Tab-separated table of C-alpha atoms in Angstrom:
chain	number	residue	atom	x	y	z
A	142	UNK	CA	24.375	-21.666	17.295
A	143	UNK	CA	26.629	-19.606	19.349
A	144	UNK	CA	25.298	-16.508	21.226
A	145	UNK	CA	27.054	-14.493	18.637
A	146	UNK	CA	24.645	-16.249	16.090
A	147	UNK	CA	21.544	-15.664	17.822
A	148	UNK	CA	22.192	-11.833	18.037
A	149	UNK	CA	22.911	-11.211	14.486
A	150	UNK	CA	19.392	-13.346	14.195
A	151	UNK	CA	18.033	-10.979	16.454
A	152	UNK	CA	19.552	-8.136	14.467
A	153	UNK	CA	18.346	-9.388	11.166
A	154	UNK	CA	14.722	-9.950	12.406
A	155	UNK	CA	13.952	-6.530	13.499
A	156	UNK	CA	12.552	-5.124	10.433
A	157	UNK	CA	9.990	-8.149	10.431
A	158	UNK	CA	9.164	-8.068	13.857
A	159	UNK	CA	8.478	-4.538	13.850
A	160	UNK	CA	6.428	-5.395	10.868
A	161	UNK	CA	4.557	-8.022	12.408
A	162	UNK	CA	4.055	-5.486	15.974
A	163	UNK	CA	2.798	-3.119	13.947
A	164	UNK	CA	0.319	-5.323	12.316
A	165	UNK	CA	-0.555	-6.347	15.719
A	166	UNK	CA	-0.763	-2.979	17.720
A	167	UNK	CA	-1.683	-0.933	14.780
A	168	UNK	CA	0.308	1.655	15.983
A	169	UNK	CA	4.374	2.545	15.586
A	170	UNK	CA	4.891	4.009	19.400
A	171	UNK	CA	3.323	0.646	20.110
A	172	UNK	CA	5.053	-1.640	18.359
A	173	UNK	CA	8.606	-0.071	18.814
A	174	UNK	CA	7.314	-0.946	22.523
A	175	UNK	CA	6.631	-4.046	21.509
A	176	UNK	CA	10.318	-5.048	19.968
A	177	UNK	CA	11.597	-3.518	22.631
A	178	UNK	CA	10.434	-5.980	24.971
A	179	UNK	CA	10.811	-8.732	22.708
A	180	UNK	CA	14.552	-7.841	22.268
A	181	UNK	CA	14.969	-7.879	26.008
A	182	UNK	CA	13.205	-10.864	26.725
A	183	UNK	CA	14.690	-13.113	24.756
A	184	UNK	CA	18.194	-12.107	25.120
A	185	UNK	CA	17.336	-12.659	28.875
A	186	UNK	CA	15.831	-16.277	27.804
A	187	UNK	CA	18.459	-16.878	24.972
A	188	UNK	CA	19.388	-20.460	27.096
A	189	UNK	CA	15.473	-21.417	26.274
A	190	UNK	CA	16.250	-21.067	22.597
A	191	UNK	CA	16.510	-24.378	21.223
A	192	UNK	CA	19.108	-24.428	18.508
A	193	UNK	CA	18.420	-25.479	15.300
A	194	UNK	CA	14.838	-24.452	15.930
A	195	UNK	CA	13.310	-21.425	13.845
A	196	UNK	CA	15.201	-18.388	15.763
A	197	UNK	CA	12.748	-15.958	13.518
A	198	UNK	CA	9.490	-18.196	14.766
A	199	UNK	CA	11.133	-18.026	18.486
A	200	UNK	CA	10.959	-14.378	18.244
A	201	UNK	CA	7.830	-14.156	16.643
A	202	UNK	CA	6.241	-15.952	19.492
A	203	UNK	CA	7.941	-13.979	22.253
A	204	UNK	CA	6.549	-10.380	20.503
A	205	UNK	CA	2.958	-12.489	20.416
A	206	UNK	CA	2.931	-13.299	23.739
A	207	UNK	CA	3.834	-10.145	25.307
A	208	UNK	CA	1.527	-8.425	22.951
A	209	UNK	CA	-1.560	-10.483	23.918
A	210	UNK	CA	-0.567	-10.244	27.661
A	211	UNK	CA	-0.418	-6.411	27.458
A	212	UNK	CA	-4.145	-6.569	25.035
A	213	UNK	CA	-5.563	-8.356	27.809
A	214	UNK	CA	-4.880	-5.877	29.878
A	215	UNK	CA	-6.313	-3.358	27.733
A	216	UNK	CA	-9.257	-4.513	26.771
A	217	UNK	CA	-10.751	-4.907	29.917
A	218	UNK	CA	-10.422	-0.487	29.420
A	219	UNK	CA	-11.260	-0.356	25.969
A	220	UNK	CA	-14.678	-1.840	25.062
A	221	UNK	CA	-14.249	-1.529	21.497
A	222	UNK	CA	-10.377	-2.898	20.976
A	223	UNK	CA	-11.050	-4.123	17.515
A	224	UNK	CA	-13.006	-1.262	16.379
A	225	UNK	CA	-10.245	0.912	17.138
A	226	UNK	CA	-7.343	-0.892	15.409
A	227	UNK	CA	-9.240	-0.586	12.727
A	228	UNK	CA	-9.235	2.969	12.632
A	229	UNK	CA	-5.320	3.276	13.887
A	230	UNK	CA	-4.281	0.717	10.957
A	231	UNK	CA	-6.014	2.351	8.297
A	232	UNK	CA	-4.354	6.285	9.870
A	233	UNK	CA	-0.630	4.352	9.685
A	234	UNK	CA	1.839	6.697	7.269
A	235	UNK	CA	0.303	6.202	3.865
A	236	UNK	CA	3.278	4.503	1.493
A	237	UNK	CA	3.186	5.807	-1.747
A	238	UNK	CA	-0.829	6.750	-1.250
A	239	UNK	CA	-1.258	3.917	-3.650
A	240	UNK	CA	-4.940	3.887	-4.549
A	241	UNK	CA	-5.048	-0.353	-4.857
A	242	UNK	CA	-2.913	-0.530	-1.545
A	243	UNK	CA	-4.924	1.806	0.587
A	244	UNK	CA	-8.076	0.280	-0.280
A	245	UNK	CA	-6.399	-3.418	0.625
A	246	UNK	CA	-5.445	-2.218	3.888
A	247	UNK	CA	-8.567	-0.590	4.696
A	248	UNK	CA	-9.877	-4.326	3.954
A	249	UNK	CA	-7.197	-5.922	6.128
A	250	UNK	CA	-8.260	-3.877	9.040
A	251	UNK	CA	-11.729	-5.041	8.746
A	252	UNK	CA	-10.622	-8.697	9.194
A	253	UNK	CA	-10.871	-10.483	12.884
A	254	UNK	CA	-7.282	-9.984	14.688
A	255	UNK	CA	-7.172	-13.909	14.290
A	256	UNK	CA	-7.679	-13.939	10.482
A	257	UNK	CA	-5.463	-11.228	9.950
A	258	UNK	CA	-2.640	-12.306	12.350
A	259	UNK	CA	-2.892	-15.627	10.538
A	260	UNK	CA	-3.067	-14.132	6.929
A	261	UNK	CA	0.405	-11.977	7.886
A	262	UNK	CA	2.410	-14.848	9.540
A	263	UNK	CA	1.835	-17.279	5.925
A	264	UNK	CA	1.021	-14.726	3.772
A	265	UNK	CA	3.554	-11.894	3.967
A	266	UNK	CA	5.991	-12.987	6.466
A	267	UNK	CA	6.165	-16.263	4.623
A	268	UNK	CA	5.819	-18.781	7.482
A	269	UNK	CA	4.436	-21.927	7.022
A	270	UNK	CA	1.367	-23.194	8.112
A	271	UNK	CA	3.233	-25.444	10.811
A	272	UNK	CA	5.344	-22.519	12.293
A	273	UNK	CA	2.642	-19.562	12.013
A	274	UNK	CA	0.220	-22.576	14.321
A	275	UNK	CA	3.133	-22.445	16.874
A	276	UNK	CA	3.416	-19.285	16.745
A	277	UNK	CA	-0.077	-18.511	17.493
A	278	UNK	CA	-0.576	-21.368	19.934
A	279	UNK	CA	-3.100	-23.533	18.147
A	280	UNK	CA	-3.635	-25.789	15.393
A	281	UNK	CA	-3.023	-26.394	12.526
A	282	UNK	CA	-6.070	-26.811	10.784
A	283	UNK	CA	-7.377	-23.606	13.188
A	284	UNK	CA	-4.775	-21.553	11.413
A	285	UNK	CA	-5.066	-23.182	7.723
A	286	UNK	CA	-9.240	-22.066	7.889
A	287	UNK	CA	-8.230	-18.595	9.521
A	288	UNK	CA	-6.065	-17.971	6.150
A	289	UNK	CA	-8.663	-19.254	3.967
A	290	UNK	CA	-11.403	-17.298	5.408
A	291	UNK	CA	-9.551	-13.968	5.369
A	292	UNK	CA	-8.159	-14.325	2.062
A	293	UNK	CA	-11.965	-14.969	0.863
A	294	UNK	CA	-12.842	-12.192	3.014
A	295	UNK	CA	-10.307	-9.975	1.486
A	296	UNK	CA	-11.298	-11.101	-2.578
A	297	UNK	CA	-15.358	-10.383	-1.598
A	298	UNK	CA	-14.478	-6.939	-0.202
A	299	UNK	CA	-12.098	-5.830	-2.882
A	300	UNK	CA	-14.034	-6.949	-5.683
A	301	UNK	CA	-11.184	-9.501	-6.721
A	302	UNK	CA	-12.750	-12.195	-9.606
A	303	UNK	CA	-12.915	-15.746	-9.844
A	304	UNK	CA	-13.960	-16.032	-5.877
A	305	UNK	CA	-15.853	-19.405	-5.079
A	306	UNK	CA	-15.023	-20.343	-8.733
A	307	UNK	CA	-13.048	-22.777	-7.683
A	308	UNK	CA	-13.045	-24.334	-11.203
A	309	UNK	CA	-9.330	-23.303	-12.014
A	310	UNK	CA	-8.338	-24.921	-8.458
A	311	UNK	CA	-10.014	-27.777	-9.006
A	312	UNK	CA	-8.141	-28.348	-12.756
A	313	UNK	CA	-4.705	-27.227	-10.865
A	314	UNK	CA	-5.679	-29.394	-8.290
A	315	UNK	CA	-6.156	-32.418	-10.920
A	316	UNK	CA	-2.857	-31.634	-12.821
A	317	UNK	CA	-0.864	-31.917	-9.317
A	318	UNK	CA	-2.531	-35.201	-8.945
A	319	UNK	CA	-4.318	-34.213	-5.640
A	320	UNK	CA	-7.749	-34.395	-6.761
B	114	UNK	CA	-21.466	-29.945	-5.445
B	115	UNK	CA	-24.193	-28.140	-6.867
B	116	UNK	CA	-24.278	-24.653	-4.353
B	117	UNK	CA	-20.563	-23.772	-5.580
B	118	UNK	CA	-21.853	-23.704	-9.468
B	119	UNK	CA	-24.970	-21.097	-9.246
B	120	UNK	CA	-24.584	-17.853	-9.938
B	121	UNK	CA	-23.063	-16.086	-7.282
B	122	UNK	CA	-24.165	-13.076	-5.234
B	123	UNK	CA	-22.018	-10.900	-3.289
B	124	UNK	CA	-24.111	-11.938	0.044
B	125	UNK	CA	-24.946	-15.144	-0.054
B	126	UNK	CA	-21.082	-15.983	-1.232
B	127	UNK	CA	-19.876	-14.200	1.701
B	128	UNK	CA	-22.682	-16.135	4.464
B	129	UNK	CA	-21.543	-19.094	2.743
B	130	UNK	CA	-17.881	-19.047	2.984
B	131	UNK	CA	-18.400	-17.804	6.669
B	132	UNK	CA	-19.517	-21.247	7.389
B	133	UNK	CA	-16.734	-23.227	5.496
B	134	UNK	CA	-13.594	-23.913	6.805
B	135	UNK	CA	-12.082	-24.706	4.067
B	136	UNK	CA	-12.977	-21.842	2.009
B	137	UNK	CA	-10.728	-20.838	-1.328
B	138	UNK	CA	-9.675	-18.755	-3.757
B	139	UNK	CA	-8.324	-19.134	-6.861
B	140	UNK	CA	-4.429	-18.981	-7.012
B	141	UNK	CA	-4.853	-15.913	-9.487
B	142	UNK	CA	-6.491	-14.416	-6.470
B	143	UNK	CA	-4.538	-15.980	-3.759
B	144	UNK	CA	-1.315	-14.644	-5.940
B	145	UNK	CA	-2.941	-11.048	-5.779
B	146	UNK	CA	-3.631	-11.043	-2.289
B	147	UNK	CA	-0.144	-12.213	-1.494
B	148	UNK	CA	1.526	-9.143	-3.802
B	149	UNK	CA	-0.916	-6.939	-1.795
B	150	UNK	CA	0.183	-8.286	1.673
B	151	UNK	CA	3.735	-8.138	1.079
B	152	UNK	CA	3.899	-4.804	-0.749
B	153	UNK	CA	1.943	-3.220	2.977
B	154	UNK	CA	3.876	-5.572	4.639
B	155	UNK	CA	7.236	-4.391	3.229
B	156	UNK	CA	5.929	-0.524	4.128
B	157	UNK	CA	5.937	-1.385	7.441
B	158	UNK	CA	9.520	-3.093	7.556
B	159	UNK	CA	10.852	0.034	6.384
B	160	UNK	CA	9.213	2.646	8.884
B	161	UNK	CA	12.366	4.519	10.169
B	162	UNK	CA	13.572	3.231	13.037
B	163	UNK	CA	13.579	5.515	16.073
B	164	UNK	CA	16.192	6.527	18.643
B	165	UNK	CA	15.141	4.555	21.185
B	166	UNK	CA	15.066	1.478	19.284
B	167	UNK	CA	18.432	2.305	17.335
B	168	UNK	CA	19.800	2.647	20.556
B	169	UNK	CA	19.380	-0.950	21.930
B	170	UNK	CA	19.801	-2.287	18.676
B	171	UNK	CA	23.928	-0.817	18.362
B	172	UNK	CA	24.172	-2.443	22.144
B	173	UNK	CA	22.838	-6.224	20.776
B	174	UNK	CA	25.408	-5.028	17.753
B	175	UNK	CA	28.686	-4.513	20.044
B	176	UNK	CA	27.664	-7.270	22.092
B	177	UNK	CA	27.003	-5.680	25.199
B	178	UNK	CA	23.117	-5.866	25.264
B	179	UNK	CA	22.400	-8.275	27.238
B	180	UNK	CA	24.124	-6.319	30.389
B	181	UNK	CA	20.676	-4.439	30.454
B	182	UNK	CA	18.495	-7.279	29.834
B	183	UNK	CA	20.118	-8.918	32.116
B	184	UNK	CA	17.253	-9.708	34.668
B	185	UNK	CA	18.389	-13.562	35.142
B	186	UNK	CA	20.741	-12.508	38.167
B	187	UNK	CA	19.709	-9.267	39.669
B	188	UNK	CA	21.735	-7.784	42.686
B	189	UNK	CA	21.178	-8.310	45.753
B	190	UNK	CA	17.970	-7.192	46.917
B	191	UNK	CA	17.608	-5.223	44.236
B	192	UNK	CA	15.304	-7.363	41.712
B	193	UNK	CA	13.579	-5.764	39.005
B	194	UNK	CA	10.165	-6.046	41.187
């Protein structure tokens, strides 16, 4: 991968990072902040990137990093850190003011900034479970149970059926000849 | 084996599944939690970028970004810190 290469990676995974920050910070000022330093840091680091490695996961882990070292900071200020991403995620823009969507993201800011983090990486971004546990620094199984706990979180909040009926899994399960 | 076939109530589900690990959902659910995530998710790729940002991003386009990240080999005396 030439350094060319890298920076059209870097190009192409702003929209996701940003994404991802804002998840993270809850806020846009923040997380522009946030891909700002990513940016900068790993074009300053871009002889650490290991090619044929996952450039989007590298960058991923970079924006996590320098977003928990600046939290840390923080929250030794702010008391109630979660409690107020909660309220900045759920005053973002509103997109469409879709009824079904504003109610899920009120849920998704309810979740612990582990669940959700994890949820986002595998769920929307579309990591898998192997890359989102790098990405977050921990294992595997840690991140497999943080996904199934928020997505069970999410279905009891919003009311979704069929949750701990885990009939239909079990007869998937069966047909895929894992049970 | 018996626990996940009663009846279920909202609170006891929840207390429940905060103790599993392994909790699930159903992949109906699973696939409408995932259309959820990614239709927010998308919203927030396309907040409009601002000047700042747009700014640094034309510099890693024409190449030349890495002159200003460029913390590896500072001047002289002059480090970053």
């Amino acid at each position: 991968m030439t350094e060319l290469e890298i920076r059209e990676g870097i190009l192409c995974a702003v929209p996701s990072l940003r994404a991802f920050a804002i998840s993270l910070t809850g806020s846009l000022d923040q997380a522009d902040d946030l891909v700002q330093e990513t940016i900068l840091r790993a074009l300053s680091n871009l002889d650490r990137f290991q090619p044929g490695t996952n450039l989007q996961a590298w960058l991923f882990t970079i924006l996590r990093n320098q977003f928990h070292t600046a939290y840390r900071k923080r929250r030794r200020e702010v008391e109630d850190a979660d409690g107020l991403f909660a309220a900045r995620l759920s005053t973002l823009p509103e997109q469409g003011g879709r009824l079904d969507l504003e109610d899920f993201r009120a849920a998704l800011a309810q979740l612990s900034p582990e669940q959700r983090e994890a949820l986002i990486l595998v769920g929307a971004e579309g990591f898998s479970y192997e890359e989102a546990a790098e990405i977050c620094n921990t294992k595997l199984g840690t991140i497999k149970s943080r996904v199934g706990r928020a997505r069970a979180r999410l279905a009891e909040r919003l009311g979704y059926e069929g949750v701990g009926d885990i009939g239909p899994d079990r007869v998937v399960q069966a047909a895929l000849g894992r049970a | 084996m018996d626990e996940i076939t009663k009846p279920r109530r909202a609170g006891t589900a929840l207390r429940r599944r905060g103790r599993n690990p392994d909790a699930m959902v159903t992949p109906t659910v699973q696939a409408k939690i995932g259309e959820a995530l990614r239709d927010l998710y998308d919203g927030m790729k396309a907040e409009p970028i601002p000047d700042r940002l747009s700014a640094l991003l034309r510099q890693l386009e024409q190449g030349d970004a890495s002159a200003q990240a460029g913390h590896e080999t500072p001047p002289e005396g002059r480090g970053p810190e």
